[in-house]
Coordinates of C-alpha atoms in Angstrom, one line a residue:
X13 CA 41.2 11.4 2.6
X14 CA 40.9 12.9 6.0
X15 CA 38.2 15.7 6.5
X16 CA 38.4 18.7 8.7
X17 CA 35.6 21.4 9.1
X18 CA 36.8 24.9 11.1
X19 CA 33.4 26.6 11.7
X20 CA 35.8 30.0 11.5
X21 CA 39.3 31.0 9.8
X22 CA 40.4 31.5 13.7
X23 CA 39.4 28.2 14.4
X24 CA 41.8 26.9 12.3
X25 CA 45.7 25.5 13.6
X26 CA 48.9 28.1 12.9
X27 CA 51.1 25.1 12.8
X28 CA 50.3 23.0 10.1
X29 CA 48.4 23.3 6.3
X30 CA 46.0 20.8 5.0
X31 CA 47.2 19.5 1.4
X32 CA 43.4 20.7 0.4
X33 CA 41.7 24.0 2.2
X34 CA 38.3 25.3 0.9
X35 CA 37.4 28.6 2.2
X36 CA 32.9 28.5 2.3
X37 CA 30.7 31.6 2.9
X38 CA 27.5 31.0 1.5
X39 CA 25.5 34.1 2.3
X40 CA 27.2 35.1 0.2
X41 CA 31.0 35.6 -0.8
X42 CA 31.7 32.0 -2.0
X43 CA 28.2 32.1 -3.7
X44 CA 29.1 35.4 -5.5
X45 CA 32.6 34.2 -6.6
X46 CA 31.1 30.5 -8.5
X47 CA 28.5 33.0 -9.6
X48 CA 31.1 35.4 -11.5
X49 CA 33.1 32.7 -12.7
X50 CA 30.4 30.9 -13.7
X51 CA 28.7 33.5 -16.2
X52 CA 32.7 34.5 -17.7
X53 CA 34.7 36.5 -15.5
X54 CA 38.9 36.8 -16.1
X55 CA 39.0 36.1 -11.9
X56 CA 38.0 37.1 -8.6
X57 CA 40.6 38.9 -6.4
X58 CA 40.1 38.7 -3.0
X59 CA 41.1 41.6 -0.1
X60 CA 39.9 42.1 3.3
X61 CA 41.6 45.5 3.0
X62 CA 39.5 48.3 0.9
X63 CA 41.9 50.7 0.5
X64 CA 44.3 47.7 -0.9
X65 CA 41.5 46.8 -3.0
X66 CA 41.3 50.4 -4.5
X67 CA 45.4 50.7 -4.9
X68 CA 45.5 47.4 -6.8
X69 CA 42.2 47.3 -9.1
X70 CA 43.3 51.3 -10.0
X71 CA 46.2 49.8 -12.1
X72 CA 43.2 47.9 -14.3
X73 CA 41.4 49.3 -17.0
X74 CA 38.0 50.3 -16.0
X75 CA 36.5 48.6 -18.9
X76 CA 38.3 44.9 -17.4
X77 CA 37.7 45.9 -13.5
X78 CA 34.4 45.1 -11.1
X79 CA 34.7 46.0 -7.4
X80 CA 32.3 44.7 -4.8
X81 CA 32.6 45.8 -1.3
X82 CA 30.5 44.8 1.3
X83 CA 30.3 46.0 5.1
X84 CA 27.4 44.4 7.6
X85 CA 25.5 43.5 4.5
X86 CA 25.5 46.4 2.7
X87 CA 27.5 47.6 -0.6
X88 CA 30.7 49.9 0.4
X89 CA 29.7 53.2 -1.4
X90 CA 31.7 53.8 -4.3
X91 CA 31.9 50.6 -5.2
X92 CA 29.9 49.2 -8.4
X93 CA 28.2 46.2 -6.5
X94 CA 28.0 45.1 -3.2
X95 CA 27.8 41.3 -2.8
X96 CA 24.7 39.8 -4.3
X97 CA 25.2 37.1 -6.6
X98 CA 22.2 38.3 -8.1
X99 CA 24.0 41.0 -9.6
X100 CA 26.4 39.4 -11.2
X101 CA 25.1 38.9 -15.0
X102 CA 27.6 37.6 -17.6
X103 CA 26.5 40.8 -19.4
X104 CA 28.0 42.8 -16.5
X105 CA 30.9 40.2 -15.4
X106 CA 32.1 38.3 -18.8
X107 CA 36.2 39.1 -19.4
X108 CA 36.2 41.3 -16.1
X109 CA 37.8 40.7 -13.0
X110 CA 35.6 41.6 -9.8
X111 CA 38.3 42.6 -6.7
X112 CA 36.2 41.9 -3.9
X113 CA 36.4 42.6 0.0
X114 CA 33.5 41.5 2.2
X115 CA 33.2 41.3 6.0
X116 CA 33.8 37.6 6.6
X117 CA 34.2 35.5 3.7
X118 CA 37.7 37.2 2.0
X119 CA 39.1 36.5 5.8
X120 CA 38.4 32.4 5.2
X121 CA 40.5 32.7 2.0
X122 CA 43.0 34.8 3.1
X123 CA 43.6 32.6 6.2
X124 CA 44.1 29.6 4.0
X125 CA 45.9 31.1 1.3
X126 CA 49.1 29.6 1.6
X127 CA 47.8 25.9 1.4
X128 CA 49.0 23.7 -2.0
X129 CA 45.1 23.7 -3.1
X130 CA 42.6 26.4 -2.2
X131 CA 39.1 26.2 -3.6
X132 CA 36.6 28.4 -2.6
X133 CA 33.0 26.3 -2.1
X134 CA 29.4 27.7 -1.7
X135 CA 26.4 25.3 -1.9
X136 CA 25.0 25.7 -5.5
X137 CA 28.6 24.7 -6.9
X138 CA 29.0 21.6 -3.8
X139 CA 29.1 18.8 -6.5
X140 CA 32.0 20.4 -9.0
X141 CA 34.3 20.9 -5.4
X142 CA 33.1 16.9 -4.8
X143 CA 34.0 15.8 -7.8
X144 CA 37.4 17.7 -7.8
X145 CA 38.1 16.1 -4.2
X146 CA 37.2 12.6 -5.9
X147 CA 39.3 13.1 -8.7
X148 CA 42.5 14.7 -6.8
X149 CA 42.4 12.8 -3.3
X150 CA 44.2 14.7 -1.2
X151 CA 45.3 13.3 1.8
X152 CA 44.2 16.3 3.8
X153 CA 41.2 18.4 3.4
X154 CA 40.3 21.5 6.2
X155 CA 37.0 23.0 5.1
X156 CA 36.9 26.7 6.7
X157 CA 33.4 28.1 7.3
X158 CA 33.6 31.9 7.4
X159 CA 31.4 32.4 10.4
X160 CA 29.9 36.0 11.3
X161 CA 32.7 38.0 12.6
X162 CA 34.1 35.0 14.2
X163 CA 31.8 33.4 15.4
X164 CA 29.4 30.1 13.9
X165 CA 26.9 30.0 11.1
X166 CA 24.8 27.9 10.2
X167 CA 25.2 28.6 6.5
X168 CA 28.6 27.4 6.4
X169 CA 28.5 24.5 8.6
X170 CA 25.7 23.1 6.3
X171 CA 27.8 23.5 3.3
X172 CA 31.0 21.6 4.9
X173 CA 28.1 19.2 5.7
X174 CA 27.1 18.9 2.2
X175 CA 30.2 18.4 1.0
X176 CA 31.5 15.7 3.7
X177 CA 28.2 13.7 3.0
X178 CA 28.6 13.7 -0.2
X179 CA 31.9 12.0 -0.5
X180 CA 30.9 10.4 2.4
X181 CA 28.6 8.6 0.4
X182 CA 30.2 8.1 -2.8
X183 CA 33.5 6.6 -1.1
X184 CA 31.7 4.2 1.1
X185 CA 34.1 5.1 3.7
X186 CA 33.1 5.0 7.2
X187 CA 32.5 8.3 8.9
X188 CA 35.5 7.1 11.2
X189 CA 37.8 6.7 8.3
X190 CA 36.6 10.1 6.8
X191 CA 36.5 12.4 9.5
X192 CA 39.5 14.5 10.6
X193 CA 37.4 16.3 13.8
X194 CA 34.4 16.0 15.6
X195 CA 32.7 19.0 13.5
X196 CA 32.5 17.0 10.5
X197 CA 30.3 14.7 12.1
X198 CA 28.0 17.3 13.4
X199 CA 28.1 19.3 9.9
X200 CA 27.0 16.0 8.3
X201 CA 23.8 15.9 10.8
X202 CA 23.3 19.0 10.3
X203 CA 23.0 18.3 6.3
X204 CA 21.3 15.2 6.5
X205 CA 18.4 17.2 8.8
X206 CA 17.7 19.9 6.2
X207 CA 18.9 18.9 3.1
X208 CA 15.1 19.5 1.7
X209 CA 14.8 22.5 3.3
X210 CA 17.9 24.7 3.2
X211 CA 16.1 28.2 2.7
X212 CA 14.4 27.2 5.8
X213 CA 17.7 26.6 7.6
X214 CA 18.7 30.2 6.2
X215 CA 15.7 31.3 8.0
X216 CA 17.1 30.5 11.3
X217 CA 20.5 31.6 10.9
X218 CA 21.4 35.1 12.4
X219 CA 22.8 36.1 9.3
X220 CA 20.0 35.0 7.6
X221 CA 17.9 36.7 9.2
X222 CA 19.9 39.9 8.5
X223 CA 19.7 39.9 5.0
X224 CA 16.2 39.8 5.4
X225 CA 16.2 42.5 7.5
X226 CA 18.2 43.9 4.2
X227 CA 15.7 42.9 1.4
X228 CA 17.6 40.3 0.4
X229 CA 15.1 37.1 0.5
X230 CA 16.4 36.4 -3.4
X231 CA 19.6 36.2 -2.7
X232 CA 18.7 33.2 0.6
X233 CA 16.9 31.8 -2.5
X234 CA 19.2 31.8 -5.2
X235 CA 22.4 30.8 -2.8
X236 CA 20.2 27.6 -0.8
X237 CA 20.1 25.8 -4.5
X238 CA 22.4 23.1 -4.3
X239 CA 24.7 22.1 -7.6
X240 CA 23.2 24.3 -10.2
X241 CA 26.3 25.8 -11.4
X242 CA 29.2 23.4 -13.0
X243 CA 32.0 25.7 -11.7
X244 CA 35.6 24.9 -10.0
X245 CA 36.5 28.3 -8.0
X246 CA 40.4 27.3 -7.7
X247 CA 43.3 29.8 -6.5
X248 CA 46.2 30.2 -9.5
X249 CA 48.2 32.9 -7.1
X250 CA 47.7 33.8 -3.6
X251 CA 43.9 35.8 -3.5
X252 CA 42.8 35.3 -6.8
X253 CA 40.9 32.6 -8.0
X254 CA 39.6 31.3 -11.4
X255 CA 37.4 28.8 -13.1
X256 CA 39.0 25.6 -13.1
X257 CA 37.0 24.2 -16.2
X258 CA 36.1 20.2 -15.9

């Protein structure tokens, strides 16, 4: 298994697909999507386009729709929730599925969609995509950080980091053998430096420090917990995902 990590969908190459792509955006699309899944939703359908969102969830029932919209860290009015994780209580979610659109992390899945796996991957469901990875061995694995409007986050990168260092160290391989780029290696220091303090890492990042700005210091909380939630976010038709169940 060879590992890349893109720090942003743009950062990725046009020429080529990995065998394996994982889409991350931990503050806090990817974290939102495990969390929906987790507590029962039908799917998560992913647009970067709202008034595509609109045209497709409209041919839904109401009673079997969600839509979460999110702009700059705020809810898209309108829409029923924004993109807290929080939010998303099996009472609300169970047998619905959420059509979401947010400003970074529906761009990382989109760009990816077309590889033969896609998973989406946030920290607090790391060791269910590890254990997939384990299982499936793909040959070729590009872990895509969604950034902040293209550019790098520290959220993300830690994530890829979490993920290469754990299979890092349950393969034995050699960080040679394992890594497809330079970035892995730095994502795994990265990891390996705040690993015991990840809401402290989320305190640094700029977009961390955004959602504070926005009340949102739960939400750093809730999506800085590593492997609490045993879910497999896995793509069954280009843009949507479901749970994959282990």
């Amino acid at each position: 298994m060879k590992i890349f990590v893109y720090h942003t969908p743009e950062l990725t190459p046009t020429d080529e697909a990995p065998e394996c792509a994982i889409a991350v955006d931990v503050l806090r699309a990817t974290s939102t999507m495990a969390t929906v899944l987790a507590a029962g939703g039908e799917a998560v359908q992913v647009f970067s386009d709202l008034d595509l969102l609109m045209e497709v969830s409209e041919k839904w029932p109401a009673e079997k729709r969600l839509r979460a919209g999110e702009r700059g860290g705020g809810k898209v009015d309108g829409f029923e929730l924004g993109n807290s994780p929080l939010d998303c209580t099996a009472e609300l979610v169970e047998g619905r599925r959420l059509f979401i659109s947010t400003t970074n992390g529906t761009r990382a899945l989109q760009r990816i969609q077309d590889a033969p796996i896609v998973l989406a991957a946030a920290l607090i469901n790391r060791a269910s995509v590890v254990q997939f990875l384990l299982e499936k061995q793909p040959k070729t694995v590009w872990i895509v950080g969604s950034g902040w409007e293209g550019s790098f986050s520290l959220e993300d990168t830690v994530c890829a980091g979490a993920i290469a260092h754990s299979i890092w160290q349950q393969t034995n391989s050699s960080l040679e053998e394992l890594a497809g780029n330079d970035e892995v290696a730095s994502a795994i220091a990265l990891y390996s430096q705040w690993q015991n303090d990840l809401l402290g890492l989320f305190h640094q990042a700029s977009h961390g420090k955004r959602l504070l700005r926005l009340q949102c210091l739960e939400d750093l909380k809730y999506c800085s917990q590593t492997d609490i939630l045993d879910v497999l976010a896995i793509q069954h038709e280009p843009g949507v995902l479901k749970s994959q169940n282990k």
